[in-house]
Tab-separated table of C-alpha atoms in Angstrom:
chain	number	residue	atom	x	y	z
A	696	MET	CA	-25.006	6.577	4.150
A	697	VAL	CA	-26.712	9.727	5.216
A	698	TYR	CA	-24.396	8.763	8.586
A	699	ASN	CA	-21.580	8.370	6.066
A	700	THR	CA	-21.717	11.626	5.035
A	701	TYR	CA	-22.190	13.487	8.251
A	702	THR	CA	-19.098	11.401	9.955
A	703	GLY	CA	-16.962	12.040	5.886
A	704	PHE	CA	-17.740	15.912	6.982
A	705	GLN	CA	-17.098	15.604	10.846
A	706	VAL	CA	-13.814	13.635	9.896
A	707	LYS	CA	-12.272	16.702	7.710
A	708	GLY	CA	-12.849	18.969	9.955
A	709	GLN	CA	-10.524	17.337	11.974
A	710	ALA	CA	-7.534	16.687	9.161
A	711	PRO	CA	-5.097	18.697	8.123
A	712	GLY	CA	-4.537	20.240	4.904
A	713	GLY	CA	-2.374	18.210	2.911
A	714	ILE	CA	-2.619	15.444	0.944
A	715	ILE	CA	-4.579	13.939	4.115
A	716	GLY	CA	-7.240	16.981	3.772
A	717	GLU	CA	-7.302	16.626	-0.839
A	718	ARG	CA	-8.208	12.708	-0.360
A	719	LEU	CA	-10.957	13.337	2.233
A	720	THR	CA	-12.281	16.581	0.031
A	721	GLN	CA	-12.446	13.800	-2.834
A	722	LEU	CA	-13.520	10.816	-0.267
A	723	ASN	CA	-16.642	12.383	0.909
A	724	ALA	CA	-17.271	13.730	-2.614
A	725	LEU	CA	-17.968	10.312	-3.856
A	726	VAL	CA	-19.380	9.574	-0.340
A	727	VAL	CA	-22.105	12.242	-1.012
A	728	PHE	CA	-22.449	11.694	-4.923
A	729	PHE	CA	-23.617	8.099	-3.313
A	730	THR	CA	-25.797	9.416	-0.895
A	731	LEU	CA	-27.773	10.791	-3.815
A	732	GLY	CA	-27.784	7.146	-5.523
A	733	TYR	CA	-28.831	5.434	-2.346
A	734	LEU	CA	-31.758	7.749	-2.174
A	735	LEU	CA	-32.842	7.802	-5.684
A	736	VAL	CA	-32.433	3.751	-5.933
A	737	GLY	CA	-35.226	3.860	-2.229
A	738	ILE	CA	-37.340	6.329	-4.025
A	739	LEU	CA	-37.408	4.538	-8.104
A	740	THR	CA	-37.776	1.610	-5.861
A	741	TRP	CA	-40.139	2.361	-2.969
A	742	SER	CA	-43.434	0.530	-4.832
A	743	ARG	CA	-42.206	-1.922	-6.126
A	744	PRO	CA	-43.220	-5.708	-5.797
A	745	THR	CA	-39.887	-6.974	-3.240
A	746	ASP	CA	-38.842	-10.047	-5.708
A	747	THR	CA	-34.851	-11.529	-5.689
A	748	LEU	CA	-32.968	-8.872	-7.341
A	749	LEU	CA	-34.865	-6.194	-5.180
A	750	VAL	CA	-33.274	-7.991	-2.163
A	751	ILE	CA	-29.740	-8.877	-3.402
A	752	MET	CA	-29.569	-5.483	-4.605
A	753	ALA	CA	-29.946	-4.043	-0.991
A	754	LEU	CA	-27.637	-6.483	0.768
A	755	ILE	CA	-25.335	-4.631	-1.761
A	756	LEU	CA	-26.118	-1.406	-0.991
A	757	LEU	CA	-26.895	-2.319	2.961
A	758	PHE	CA	-22.926	-4.326	2.778
A	759	GLY	CA	-21.590	-0.350	0.635
A	760	ALA	CA	-22.790	1.360	3.650
A	761	VAL	CA	-20.750	-0.573	5.862
A	762	PHE	CA	-17.440	-0.351	3.943
A	763	VAL	CA	-17.852	3.223	3.290
A	764	LEU	CA	-18.682	3.783	7.369
A	765	LEU	CA	-15.484	1.291	8.603
A	766	VAL	CA	-12.666	2.959	6.521
A	767	LEU	CA	-14.266	6.152	8.065
A	768	ARG	CA	-13.163	5.208	11.315
A	769	LEU	CA	-10.244	3.408	9.814
A	770	VAL	CA	-8.987	7.047	8.635
A	771	GLN	CA	-10.318	8.578	12.227
A	772	ALA	CA	-8.307	6.669	13.982
A	773	ILE	CA	-5.239	7.371	11.447
A	774	LEU	CA	-5.832	10.680	12.495
A	775	LYS	CA	-6.111	10.091	15.912
A	776	ALA	CA	-2.840	8.268	16.183
A	777	LEU	CA	-1.379	10.921	13.897
A	778	GLU	CA	-1.864	13.835	16.421
A	779	GLY	CA	0.208	12.126	19.635
């Protein structure tokens, strides 16, 4: 998610203003919020023994981060297509 945060701010720098810039600002705010949540979960579960629920939660968080990465790459591709 830290990489996604960095990528999100890069994409925002490429975006024009208007509705696309506004939506990317909102998307970046959510990415930052979730990044902080991921870090907090990591800190709170650092010394816990591994159990099934912890593994399931880790997989959900991992695939959530992959989803965000795919959305950001889609936005990058759309912006490149709009540039012509």
